[in-house]
Short mmCIF file of C-alpha atoms in Angstrom, two decimals:
data_model
loop_
_atom_site.label_atom_id
_atom_site.label_comp_id
_atom_site.label_asym_id
_atom_site.label_seq_id
_atom_site.Cartn_x
_atom_site.Cartn_y
_atom_site.Cartn_z
CA MET L 864 61.85 -120.07 125.46
CA LYS L 865 64.04 -122.35 127.54
CA LEU L 866 65.21 -121.77 131.10
CA LYS L 867 67.34 -124.83 131.12
CA ASP L 868 67.63 -127.76 128.72
CA GLY L 869 64.44 -129.53 128.52
CA ILE L 870 62.40 -127.14 130.90
CA LYS L 871 60.04 -124.86 128.95
CA GLU L 872 58.90 -121.58 130.52
CA THR L 873 55.46 -121.87 129.26
CA ASN L 874 53.39 -124.83 130.28
CA VAL L 875 49.75 -125.57 130.18
CA VAL L 876 48.92 -124.66 133.74
CA VAL L 877 50.52 -121.12 133.42
CA LYS L 878 48.84 -120.62 130.15
CA SER L 879 45.30 -121.48 131.11
CA GLY L 880 45.77 -119.56 134.37
CA ALA L 881 46.73 -116.49 132.35
CA ASP L 882 43.65 -116.93 130.19
CA MET L 883 41.53 -117.26 133.23
CA ILE L 884 42.76 -114.28 135.20
CA LEU L 885 43.50 -111.87 132.26
CA PRO L 886 39.84 -110.83 131.43
CA PHE L 887 39.19 -110.20 135.25
CA ALA L 888 42.31 -108.19 135.73
CA LEU L 889 41.67 -106.00 132.62
CA VAL L 890 37.95 -105.37 133.65
CA PHE L 891 38.95 -104.57 137.07
CA GLY L 892 41.48 -102.06 136.08
CA LEU L 893 39.18 -100.35 133.58
CA TYR L 894 36.56 -100.32 136.37
CA VAL L 895 39.14 -98.51 138.72
CA ILE L 896 39.68 -95.98 135.86
CA LEU L 897 36.05 -95.46 135.03
CA PHE L 898 34.74 -95.02 138.71
CA GLY L 899 37.88 -93.00 139.86
CA THR L 900 36.05 -89.87 140.46
CA VAL L 901 33.17 -91.53 142.51
CA SER L 902 34.90 -94.25 144.48
CA PRO L 903 38.39 -94.97 145.73
CA GLY L 904 40.99 -95.33 142.98
CA GLY L 905 41.67 -93.08 140.13
CA GLY L 906 43.19 -92.86 136.57
CA PHE L 907 46.81 -93.56 137.55
CA GLN L 908 46.15 -96.60 139.63
CA GLY L 909 43.79 -98.13 137.19
CA GLY L 910 46.13 -97.52 134.31
CA VAL L 911 48.94 -99.30 136.10
CA MET L 912 46.57 -102.26 136.88
CA VAL L 913 45.54 -102.65 133.27
CA ALA L 914 49.21 -102.34 132.07
CA SER L 915 50.38 -104.94 134.51
CA ALA L 916 47.54 -107.14 133.60
CA CYS L 917 49.21 -107.43 130.25
CA LEU L 918 52.18 -109.23 131.86
CA LEU L 919 50.06 -112.23 132.16
CA LEU L 920 49.96 -112.36 128.51
CA TYR L 921 53.78 -112.60 128.56
CA LEU L 922 53.81 -115.30 131.17
CA GLY L 923 51.42 -117.37 129.36
CA TYR L 924 52.53 -116.95 125.74
CA GLY L 925 56.00 -115.57 125.66
CA TYR L 926 57.57 -112.42 124.20
CA LYS L 927 56.88 -113.11 120.59
CA ALA L 928 53.08 -113.45 120.89
CA THR L 929 52.85 -110.35 123.10
CA ALA L 930 54.89 -108.34 120.57
CA ASN L 931 52.65 -109.51 117.79
CA MET L 932 49.63 -108.68 119.66
CA ILE L 933 50.48 -105.19 120.91
CA ASN L 934 52.45 -102.61 118.96
CA ARG L 935 55.01 -100.61 121.02
CA GLU L 936 55.22 -97.62 118.79
CA VAL L 937 51.41 -97.15 118.92
CA LEU L 938 51.53 -97.29 122.55
CA GLU L 939 54.24 -94.46 122.76
CA VAL L 940 52.22 -92.25 120.45
CA ASN L 941 49.04 -92.75 122.44
CA GLU L 942 50.89 -91.89 125.69
CA ALA L 943 51.71 -88.33 124.21
CA LEU L 944 48.07 -88.21 123.00
CA GLY L 945 46.76 -88.80 126.56
CA ALA L 946 49.00 -85.99 127.96
CA ILE L 947 47.82 -83.56 125.34
CA ILE L 948 44.07 -84.44 126.05
CA TYR L 949 44.86 -83.78 129.69
CA VAL L 950 46.34 -80.44 129.13
CA LEU L 951 43.50 -79.40 126.60
CA LEU L 952 40.82 -80.38 129.35
CA ALA L 953 42.71 -78.42 132.01
CA ALA L 954 42.87 -75.37 129.80
CA CYS L 955 39.02 -75.51 129.24
CA GLY L 956 39.00 -73.62 132.42
CA LEU L 957 41.09 -70.90 131.08
CA PHE L 958 38.90 -70.59 127.95
CA MET L 959 35.83 -70.39 129.94
CA GLY L 960 37.24 -67.61 132.14
CA ALA L 961 38.27 -69.58 135.35
CA ARG L 962 41.32 -70.95 136.71
CA PHE L 963 43.58 -73.55 135.05
CA CYS L 964 42.32 -77.06 135.92
CA GLN L 965 39.03 -75.61 137.39
CA ASN L 966 35.91 -77.67 136.71
CA VAL L 967 33.72 -75.45 134.43
CA PHE L 968 31.22 -77.88 133.21
CA THR L 969 29.13 -78.23 136.41
CA ASP L 970 25.71 -78.99 134.84
CA ILE L 971 26.51 -82.62 133.57
CA GLY L 972 24.54 -85.23 135.29
CA LYS L 973 23.54 -85.60 139.04
CA VAL L 974 26.19 -85.39 141.69
CA GLY L 975 27.47 -89.01 142.31
CA ASP L 976 26.74 -90.23 138.84
CA LEU L 977 29.68 -91.79 136.62
CA ILE L 978 30.00 -88.75 134.44
CA SER L 979 28.98 -85.96 136.82
CA ALA L 980 32.05 -83.97 137.72
CA GLY L 981 32.71 -82.46 134.17
CA THR L 982 36.41 -82.02 133.48
CA VAL L 983 37.42 -83.86 136.73
CA THR L 984 36.11 -87.06 135.26
CA PHE L 985 37.46 -86.59 131.90
CA MET L 986 40.84 -85.60 133.17
CA SER L 987 40.80 -88.76 135.29
CA PHE L 988 40.16 -90.87 132.00
CA ALA L 989 42.90 -88.98 130.17
CA VAL L 990 45.42 -89.83 133.01
CA GLY L 991 44.32 -93.36 132.95
CA TYR L 992 44.89 -93.69 129.24
CA LYS L 993 48.24 -92.14 129.52
CA VAL L 994 49.34 -94.28 132.36
CA LEU L 995 48.01 -97.37 130.77
CA THR L 996 49.90 -96.83 127.50
CA GLY L 997 52.99 -95.45 129.08
CA VAL L 998 53.49 -98.23 131.62
CA GLY L 999 52.55 -100.82 129.00
CA PHE L 1000 55.28 -99.54 126.66
CA LEU L 1001 57.81 -99.61 129.63
CA LEU L 1002 56.86 -103.20 130.43
CA LEU L 1003 57.00 -104.34 126.69
CA LEU L 1004 60.50 -102.57 126.35
CA MET L 1005 61.88 -104.42 129.37
CA LEU L 1006 60.44 -107.79 128.05
CA TYR L 1007 61.99 -107.07 124.73
CA LEU L 1008 65.29 -106.65 126.58
CA LEU L 1009 64.82 -109.94 128.49
CA GLY L 1010 63.72 -111.85 125.29
CA ASP L 1011 65.85 -114.65 123.80
CA ASP L 1012 68.19 -113.81 120.88
CA ASP L 1013 66.62 -116.19 118.50
CA GLU L 1014 63.07 -114.82 119.15
CA GLU L 1015 64.30 -111.28 118.64
CA GLU L 1016 65.68 -112.08 115.34
CA GLU L 1017 62.35 -113.62 114.23
CA VAL L 1018 60.41 -110.48 115.37
CA GLU L 1019 62.79 -108.01 113.73
CA GLU L 1020 62.41 -109.80 110.45
CA GLU L 1021 58.82 -109.22 110.58
CA MET Z 251 85.84 -63.99 144.97
CA LYS Z 252 83.37 -66.19 143.36
CA ARG Z 253 83.38 -68.54 146.37
CA PHE Z 254 82.91 -65.62 148.68
CA ILE Z 255 79.77 -64.47 146.65
CA ALA Z 256 78.33 -67.93 146.73
CA LEU Z 257 78.86 -68.21 150.56
CA PHE Z 258 77.29 -64.88 150.97
CA SER Z 259 74.21 -65.68 149.03
CA VAL Z 260 73.84 -69.02 150.79
CA LEU Z 261 73.97 -67.27 154.17
CA VAL Z 262 71.45 -64.72 153.12
CA LEU Z 263 69.07 -67.33 151.97
CA LEU Z 264 69.66 -69.06 155.22
CA ALA Z 265 68.96 -66.08 157.15
CA ALA Z 266 65.69 -65.24 155.17
CA GLY Z 267 64.55 -68.92 155.89
CA VAL Z 268 65.38 -68.65 159.60
CA THR Z 269 63.49 -65.25 159.80
CA ALA Z 270 60.47 -66.66 157.86
CA MET Z 271 60.10 -69.60 160.08
CA ARG Z 272 60.48 -67.56 163.27
CA TYR Z 273 57.78 -65.27 161.92
CA ASP Z 274 55.65 -68.09 161.11
CA TYR Z 275 56.05 -69.78 164.50
CA GLU Z 276 55.23 -66.49 166.53
CA ASN Z 277 52.48 -64.96 164.46
CA VAL Z 278 50.59 -67.57 162.31
CA ALA Z 279 48.16 -69.84 163.85
CA ILE Z 280 48.71 -73.46 162.94
CA THR Z 281 45.01 -74.25 162.11
CA TYR Z 282 42.46 -71.78 160.58
CA ASP Z 283 40.37 -71.67 163.60
CA GLY Z 284 43.39 -70.80 165.82
CA SER Z 285 43.28 -73.95 168.09
CA ASP Z 286 46.63 -75.54 167.93
CA THR Z 287 47.16 -79.26 167.46
CA LYS Z 288 49.33 -80.32 170.41
CA VAL Z 289 51.51 -83.37 168.94
CA GLU Z 290 52.69 -84.40 172.20
CA ASN Z 291 49.25 -84.63 173.77
CA LEU Z 292 48.09 -86.51 170.69
CA TYR Z 293 51.04 -88.89 170.99
CA ASN Z 294 50.34 -89.62 174.67
CA ASP Z 295 46.46 -89.94 174.44
CA PRO Z 296 45.22 -90.40 170.80
CA TYR Z 297 41.61 -91.03 171.84
CA LYS Z 298 41.17 -87.63 173.48
CA TYR Z 299 41.78 -85.91 170.03
CA THR Z 300 38.41 -85.03 168.61
CA THR Z 301 37.95 -86.38 164.92
CA SER Z 302 34.31 -85.60 164.50
CA ASP Z 303 35.19 -82.44 162.35
CA ALA Z 304 37.92 -81.48 159.93
CA ASP Z 305 40.15 -78.38 160.77
CA GLY Z 306 42.18 -75.96 158.67
CA VAL Z 307 42.23 -76.34 155.02
CA ALA Z 308 40.67 -79.70 155.20
CA SER Z 309 37.53 -78.21 156.68
CA ILE Z 310 37.32 -75.51 153.99
CA ILE Z 311 37.67 -78.22 151.21
CA VAL Z 312 35.18 -80.52 152.77
CA LYS Z 313 32.52 -77.85 153.20
CA THR Z 314 32.76 -75.95 149.97
CA ASN Z 315 33.85 -78.76 147.61
CA LEU Z 316 30.50 -79.67 146.13
CA ASP Z 317 29.65 -75.96 145.28
CA LYS Z 318 33.03 -75.45 143.71
CA THR Z 319 33.63 -78.62 141.75
CA HIS Z 320 30.53 -80.75 141.61
CA ALA Z 321 32.60 -83.81 142.35
CA ALA Z 322 31.26 -86.39 144.78
CA ASN Z 323 34.73 -87.48 145.75
CA ASN Z 324 36.91 -85.08 147.59
CA VAL Z 325 40.16 -86.84 146.78
CA ALA Z 326 39.40 -86.75 143.02
CA ALA Z 327 38.54 -83.12 143.34
CA ILE Z 328 41.79 -82.41 144.96
CA VAL Z 329 43.89 -84.38 142.49
CA PHE Z 330 42.24 -83.17 139.25
CA ASP Z 331 40.97 -79.79 140.29
CA TYR Z 332 42.59 -77.98 143.14
CA ARG Z 333 45.98 -79.56 142.61
CA GLY Z 334 45.69 -80.20 138.73
CA PHE Z 335 49.24 -78.72 138.20
CA ASP Z 336 50.49 -81.43 140.48
CA THR Z 337 48.99 -84.11 138.40
CA ILE Z 338 50.44 -82.71 135.29
CA GLY Z 339 53.92 -82.76 136.72
CA GLU Z 340 53.39 -86.31 137.98
CA SER Z 341 52.20 -87.56 134.56
CA PHE Z 342 55.07 -85.63 132.80
CA ILE Z 343 57.61 -87.28 135.23
CA LEU Z 344 56.17 -90.61 134.02
CA LEU Z 345 56.62 -89.45 130.33
CA ALA Z 346 60.25 -88.34 130.89
CA ALA Z 347 61.08 -91.50 132.86
CA ILE Z 348 59.68 -93.76 130.04
CA ALA Z 349 61.59 -91.62 127.34
CA GLY Z 350 64.72 -91.91 129.28
CA SER Z 351 64.47 -95.60 129.92
CA PHE Z 352 63.63 -96.20 126.21
CA THR Z 353 66.90 -94.29 125.28
CA ILE Z 354 69.12 -96.31 127.84
CA LEU Z 355 67.66 -99.66 127.15
CA ARG Z 356 67.66 -99.22 123.42
CA VAL Z 357 71.49 -98.32 123.75
CA SER Z 358 72.19 -101.26 125.86
CA LYS Z 359 70.44 -103.53 123.50
CA LYS Z 360 72.48 -102.15 120.60
CA GLY Z 361 75.59 -102.87 122.59
CA LYS Z 362 74.54 -106.37 123.41
CA GLU Z 363 74.04 -107.19 119.71
CA ASP Z 364 77.42 -105.82 118.80
CA ASP Z 365 79.01 -108.15 121.48
CA HIS Z 366 77.32 -111.17 119.86
CA GLU Z 367 78.77 -110.15 116.48
CA ALA Z 368 82.09 -109.78 117.59
#
């Protein structure tokens, strides 16, 4: 993890900064996903925010720690899972005798509540999950390409 | 001969497009209540344009959204209900992009390793 001889990429300031900001970034991204249907934001934007918050992990701890913490294969499987959940929720309208993507569960909660818009809310969550895992996978893939050769060999051996 | 058929079909498509545009321009009102938005006037004096009420499709969606979808946020209702197909396409574009970059980056990684071995 050396940029030049004697200069290390990770130092204590970057590490503690990542420690401090990461929880807030994750919580704010999840907030944007959860409240996407009642406030500005939405699944897509929140998912990208959560995924890019994980870059802080790389900045603070390097590629090896990030790869140990997050499994890339699991992320890719979960992305496909999110897409399938979205399509199933959209097909609920067809099963209940309405349009594709139409909201059919209209009696959940009061209007303006967090979970009040039936399939609209849950489709937003599904898109958020899908984008979170997908963009996270993409970022980890690029970091894997950028990583040092020595570190990769260690990771591959595990 | 092939070239002639291709040219002919392109010309037919062009003629159909021009006819449709001309028909729309002459017969179809630009907004639902029939009152046209004059872009030149809007550009010259933006403050004269009334923004108190939505017109066209926006008006229909704003007025009937709560009955139709029970979503408090109009934008969320449009993205996930009215135009749900659009969101499906969007997320599958992301899926395709990630699968493609996974393939390309894995191949380039393999090439890099081979170079180091050689």
